[in-house]
Every structure is written in C-alpha cells, then in structure tokens.
C-alpha cells in the first residue's frame, strides 16, 4: 500500500483521477504534511505560453477537461510530459483521441476565453522510461497556429538559466494545496533552480524515484514551500524568459527536502530532430 500511494503521488492528475483503487484522495499523505504549494494567481498574459491539455470525454467537463499542462515552443508545437499522454492515462493512444485539445489564451478554465485547438499529431519521446521517469516529454503538433506572442524560446544546453540559484517561475492549473484542490484559474509559483546533488540525495532511487541530472532538472526551495503539484505536469518552468523545464514529478508537493523534478529542456532539444522543434512540420500526423 505504501508503495502504491507513493506511486500515485508521482502520477499526473489524469492517472490519479482514473485509478479506482487509489482515487484522488489517495494524495492525503501529502496534505498530512500540511504543505502549501505557495503559488499565486496570475493572468494568462503573464505566462502566455502556458496551455492546458484537455479531454472532456475522458476527464469530465467541470474544469474544461483539464488534466495536464503544456507549453508552446513554436506556433504549432506544444511540449508536455510523456506521462500526461501515455496510453495508460488516456485509455487510448493520444493520436486516436478525438477530443484531445490544447487550451491556449485562457486564465480561467471556466471561461470561454482564448481558444481550444485540436491536435494534428502527438508523439511520446521514444526514449521515455516510465519506471525512472527519464525523458518525460511528448511533442504535440497543433491543427491551427497560436499567435507568436504565445511562444517561449527553449534554453539551449549551457544557457546560464540552468545555473543553480537562478529564479524561475512554474505555472499551471494543478493542485494548489497538495490535498487535491484543483485550481480553475491559472497559478504560478516562484522557485529556484537547485543543485543536482540536492535532488540526487533526495531521490537516490527506490519508492520515490531516481534523479538523473542528464535528463532532469531540480527546482524548488530547500526549505520547502513553492512547488508544482499534481495537475501541473507538462507545464512550463521559465527562467530569464526561456523555457528550462517541464513539470515532471516529485515526492509530494512543497515538502522540505523533496524538491520538484522537471524534464530538462536542453535534453529535449538534444533528443528532438532539429525539424521537430521548428515552426512548421510538413508531414501530417498518422
Ligand atoms: C504530479 O503528480 C506531480 N512537486 C507533479 C509535480 C510534483 C509532484 C507530483 C512536484 O503530477
């Protein structure tokens, strides 16, 4: 049981919501730490690259079907977490889901603001490892372009934005308390890039997962507090105006000694074929 609860804590909102044996309230041990995720509401104009992934068919319409976050890296390309669009979460391969959409330009999920865009293609990183969580990203191609103003640049390897101590901001519609309180307005939290050994020590392997510095990025506050949480997965961590991470996993939310773990965007760039990150993809999805 302990093991399965620990697994549940590093799964997206989506999987938690679809698991009957461990419903959302299975996240209770996190709330028992009385953590506060330490964010604040923002307007979408303050982080216009933040998008919501939605499937009303799969997750219900009360929060516009939101189940994960994503980030626009070109007018027709959105990055998200691989674990958000894995078949076990969606119940079908992402490319076969008719109502899988990206919601852009919307602060409040309950409003009709912005646009809902269908997908032309969804590709999970073929090197994604669901056991270690390494390579946790997927590339979504949109059926219609976003405004250029919604696009954020990806920080290349060696960018000083990856340096420990750098201030960054994470945004999403996920759990704001660690206890299953899902936001309907967009929230953000200020976190700091942390040294790899902090996460290596926090996550040496075992129940909570293993930190791999080549494909993951460690961020949060050493003392706990501001952090991403369930439902934020796939969303952006931005520093100095550039995308450095995608929300991926962690042990609980905002706990001292358990920083947030993000997909390292320089590793995404290294893995992607150059064409896949470009503004246009000429081929049609399957
Ligand atoms: C999740 O389950 C999740 N505190 C995302 C981020 C973090 C923990 C869990 C980091 O989607």
XYZ file of C-alpha atoms and ligand atoms in Angstrom:
297
model
C 0.000 0.000 0.000
C 2.739 2.429 0.897
C 4.341 1.661 -2.405
C 1.179 2.254 -4.393
C 0.453 5.539 -2.630
C 3.995 6.684 -3.331
C 3.495 5.796 -6.989
C 0.234 7.719 -7.004
C 1.998 10.857 -5.815
C 4.238 10.987 -8.820
C 1.461 10.323 -11.324
C -0.394 13.114 -13.131
C -3.819 14.309 -12.111
C -5.045 12.297 -15.034
C -3.897 8.923 -13.791
C -4.873 9.625 -10.209
C -8.347 10.500 -11.417
C -8.711 7.322 -13.419
C -7.391 4.941 -10.787
C -10.291 3.459 -8.884
C -8.143 1.737 -6.266
C -6.333 4.972 -5.414
C -8.656 7.886 -6.032
C -7.539 11.496 -5.837
C -7.875 11.444 -2.089
C -5.082 8.876 -2.134
C -2.928 12.010 -2.088
C -3.915 12.546 1.559
C -0.446 11.747 2.961
C 0.768 14.882 1.188
C -1.878 17.010 2.851
C -0.926 15.466 6.160
C 2.390 17.312 5.824
C 0.272 20.449 5.670
C 2.361 21.808 2.849
C 1.275 24.871 0.981
C 2.224 24.884 -2.619
C 2.969 28.540 -2.269
C 1.744 29.915 -5.554
C -0.362 32.885 -6.532
C -2.962 33.501 -9.246
C -1.724 35.050 -12.482
C -3.306 36.123 -15.757
C -2.516 34.098 -18.860
C -0.944 37.260 -20.357
C 1.829 36.919 -17.727
C 2.786 33.437 -18.988
C 1.013 33.179 -22.378
C 2.992 30.060 -23.349
C 1.189 28.055 -20.655
C -1.510 25.813 -22.119
C -3.926 23.299 -20.639
C -4.364 19.807 -22.049
C -7.993 18.828 -22.138
C -10.246 15.877 -22.825
C -13.812 16.321 -21.619
C -14.670 12.818 -22.809
C -12.012 11.314 -20.579
C -11.866 13.664 -17.571
C -15.271 15.367 -17.489
C -16.229 18.938 -18.279
C -16.212 20.639 -14.886
C -12.744 22.153 -15.404
C -12.930 22.133 -19.215
C -11.441 18.629 -19.192
C -8.041 19.917 -17.985
C -5.721 17.124 -16.847
C -2.174 18.383 -17.515
C -0.237 21.435 -18.597
C 1.843 22.113 -21.665
C 3.971 24.845 -23.191
C 4.012 26.409 -26.659
C 7.536 26.292 -28.122
C 6.501 27.240 -31.666
C 3.209 28.429 -33.161
C 2.205 24.825 -33.873
C 4.288 22.872 -31.343
C 3.415 22.221 -27.702
C 5.605 20.261 -25.310
C 4.088 18.330 -22.457
C 5.113 15.434 -20.215
C 5.215 11.936 -21.711
C 3.377 10.661 -18.649
C 0.461 13.001 -19.470
C -0.267 11.435 -22.832
C 0.736 7.847 -22.089
C -1.856 5.309 -23.151
C -2.424 4.232 -19.517
C -3.561 7.783 -18.692
C -5.666 8.467 -21.761
C -7.088 4.988 -22.180
C -6.101 5.072 -25.853
C -3.123 6.214 -27.925
C -3.099 10.034 -27.986
C -3.359 10.084 -31.769
C -6.644 8.178 -31.592
C -8.377 10.524 -29.133
C -10.915 12.677 -30.874
C -11.360 15.360 -28.260
C -7.780 15.799 -27.029
C -7.187 19.556 -27.204
C -4.834 22.305 -26.189
C -6.481 25.286 -24.478
C -4.490 28.485 -25.027
C -5.016 32.104 -24.020
C -7.329 31.224 -21.113
C -6.788 32.242 -17.474
C -9.953 30.705 -16.031
C -10.834 27.204 -17.198
C -14.493 28.005 -16.529
C -14.470 30.850 -19.067
C -14.629 30.731 -22.851
C -11.543 32.932 -23.185
C -8.802 32.079 -25.704
C -9.026 29.102 -27.995
C -9.263 25.351 -27.961
C -7.116 23.767 -30.637
C -7.264 20.171 -31.841
C -4.117 18.135 -32.339
C -2.710 17.043 -35.646
C -0.148 14.744 -34.063
C 1.083 13.584 -30.652
C 4.450 11.898 -30.190
C 5.741 10.499 -26.944
C 9.532 10.593 -26.633
C 10.523 7.074 -27.718
C 13.237 7.110 -25.014
C 10.770 7.887 -22.201
C 11.213 5.451 -19.323
C 8.037 5.172 -17.225
C 9.932 3.442 -14.415
C 12.633 6.067 -13.848
C 10.586 8.934 -15.386
C 13.583 9.930 -17.508
C 12.901 11.565 -20.874
C 9.464 12.679 -19.670
C 8.285 14.720 -22.648
C 5.967 14.495 -25.634
C 5.613 16.716 -28.677
C 2.132 17.805 -29.770
C 1.510 19.346 -33.186
C -1.453 21.711 -33.328
C -4.068 21.739 -36.077
C -4.052 25.572 -36.082
C -1.287 28.043 -35.174
C -1.057 30.024 -31.959
C -0.055 33.691 -32.017
C 3.721 34.174 -31.992
C 3.295 36.093 -28.722
C 2.330 32.794 -27.032
C 5.644 31.114 -27.889
C 8.562 30.808 -25.457
C 12.129 30.003 -26.505
C 13.778 26.826 -25.249
C 17.029 27.383 -23.346
C 19.879 25.551 -25.086
C 22.472 23.474 -23.218
C 24.928 25.755 -21.447
C 22.397 28.559 -21.050
C 23.073 30.312 -17.723
C 19.339 29.967 -16.940
C 20.126 26.370 -15.864
C 22.584 27.503 -13.195
C 21.702 26.642 -9.593
C 20.313 29.674 -7.802
C 18.507 31.066 -10.839
C 14.985 32.336 -10.107
C 12.312 30.624 -12.183
C 8.548 30.539 -12.446
C 6.313 27.497 -12.881
C 2.690 27.856 -13.977
C -0.372 25.646 -14.224
C -3.897 24.709 -13.151
C -2.852 21.920 -10.769
C -3.385 21.219 -7.100
C -2.798 24.374 -5.021
C -2.629 22.717 -1.593
C -1.166 19.236 -2.037
C -4.536 17.943 -0.846
C -6.480 17.723 -4.084
C -7.715 21.298 -4.519
C -7.549 21.832 -8.251
C -7.427 25.395 -9.479
C -9.715 26.704 -12.155
C -7.641 29.864 -12.532
C -4.025 29.777 -13.638
C -1.468 29.873 -10.819
C 2.279 30.354 -10.712
C 4.992 29.788 -8.136
C 8.458 31.255 -7.886
C 11.103 28.594 -7.387
C 14.863 28.421 -7.688
C 16.981 26.091 -9.796
C 18.649 23.797 -7.262
C 21.972 21.970 -7.446
C 21.718 18.492 -8.955
C 23.132 16.862 -5.822
C 20.189 18.114 -3.782
C 17.813 16.083 -5.941
C 20.315 13.225 -6.263
C 20.335 12.967 -2.455
C 16.554 13.428 -2.162
C 15.822 10.837 -4.852
C 18.565 8.181 -4.775
C 16.163 5.511 -6.100
C 13.526 3.374 -4.513
C 9.945 4.329 -3.778
C 10.207 7.986 -4.710
C 12.114 7.550 -7.970
C 15.631 8.312 -9.082
C 17.047 11.673 -10.128
C 19.109 11.709 -13.330
C 20.856 15.033 -13.880
C 21.347 14.490 -17.619
C 17.619 14.481 -18.376
C 16.096 16.107 -15.281
C 16.286 19.476 -13.551
C 15.894 20.079 -9.817
C 13.921 23.134 -8.634
C 12.036 24.404 -5.614
C 13.111 25.874 -2.315
C 15.367 23.951 0.057
C 13.074 24.772 2.971
C 10.006 23.627 1.009
C 7.075 25.853 0.082
C 6.501 26.876 -3.504
C 6.311 23.913 -5.859
C 4.424 22.378 -8.759
C 1.894 19.678 -7.938
C -0.447 17.139 -9.431
C -2.213 18.514 -12.498
C 0.674 20.872 -13.327
C 2.604 18.122 -15.115
C 3.867 19.007 -18.563
C 3.689 22.730 -17.797
C 6.494 25.280 -18.070
C 9.372 26.262 -15.808
C 10.731 29.512 -17.228
C 13.846 31.444 -16.179
C 15.248 34.619 -17.751
C 12.472 34.430 -20.343
C 13.494 30.976 -21.540
C 11.992 27.519 -21.015
C 14.249 25.342 -18.865
C 11.898 22.640 -17.554
C 8.604 20.773 -17.840
C 6.829 19.757 -14.636
C 7.525 16.046 -14.250
C 7.496 14.512 -10.749
C 8.478 14.754 -7.105
C 7.614 13.321 -3.732
C 4.549 15.232 -2.662
C 4.412 18.964 -3.190
C 6.388 21.682 -1.439
C 7.871 19.388 1.189
C 11.209 20.370 2.712
C 13.907 18.082 1.319
C 11.742 16.905 -1.616
C 12.279 19.370 -4.469
C 10.302 19.357 -7.693
C 11.790 17.398 -10.574
C 11.451 18.779 -14.094
C 12.262 17.435 -17.534
C 15.463 19.223 -18.601
C 14.631 21.174 -21.763
C 18.210 21.073 -23.107
C 17.813 17.276 -23.133
C 14.547 17.656 -25.069
C 16.426 19.754 -27.639
C 19.175 17.163 -27.856
C 16.676 14.338 -28.383
C 14.456 16.082 -30.926
C 15.355 16.096 -34.556
C 16.011 19.746 -35.447
C 12.951 19.800 -37.729
C 10.623 18.805 -34.903
C 11.417 21.950 -32.947
C 10.979 24.224 -35.969
C 7.962 26.407 -36.647
C 6.398 24.099 -39.250
C 6.216 20.362 -39.623
C 5.404 19.489 -43.186
C 4.260 15.937 -42.617
C 0.779 15.041 -41.462
C 0.216 13.014 -38.324
C -0.866 9.397 -38.515
C 2.275 15.042 -10.362
O 1.831 14.070 -9.781
C 3.331 15.823 -9.690
N 6.013 18.521 -6.538
C 3.894 16.893 -10.341
C 4.879 17.630 -9.715
C 5.298 17.284 -8.462
C 4.741 16.217 -7.802
C 3.751 15.484 -8.427
C 6.365 18.086 -7.826
O 1.877 15.375 -11.463
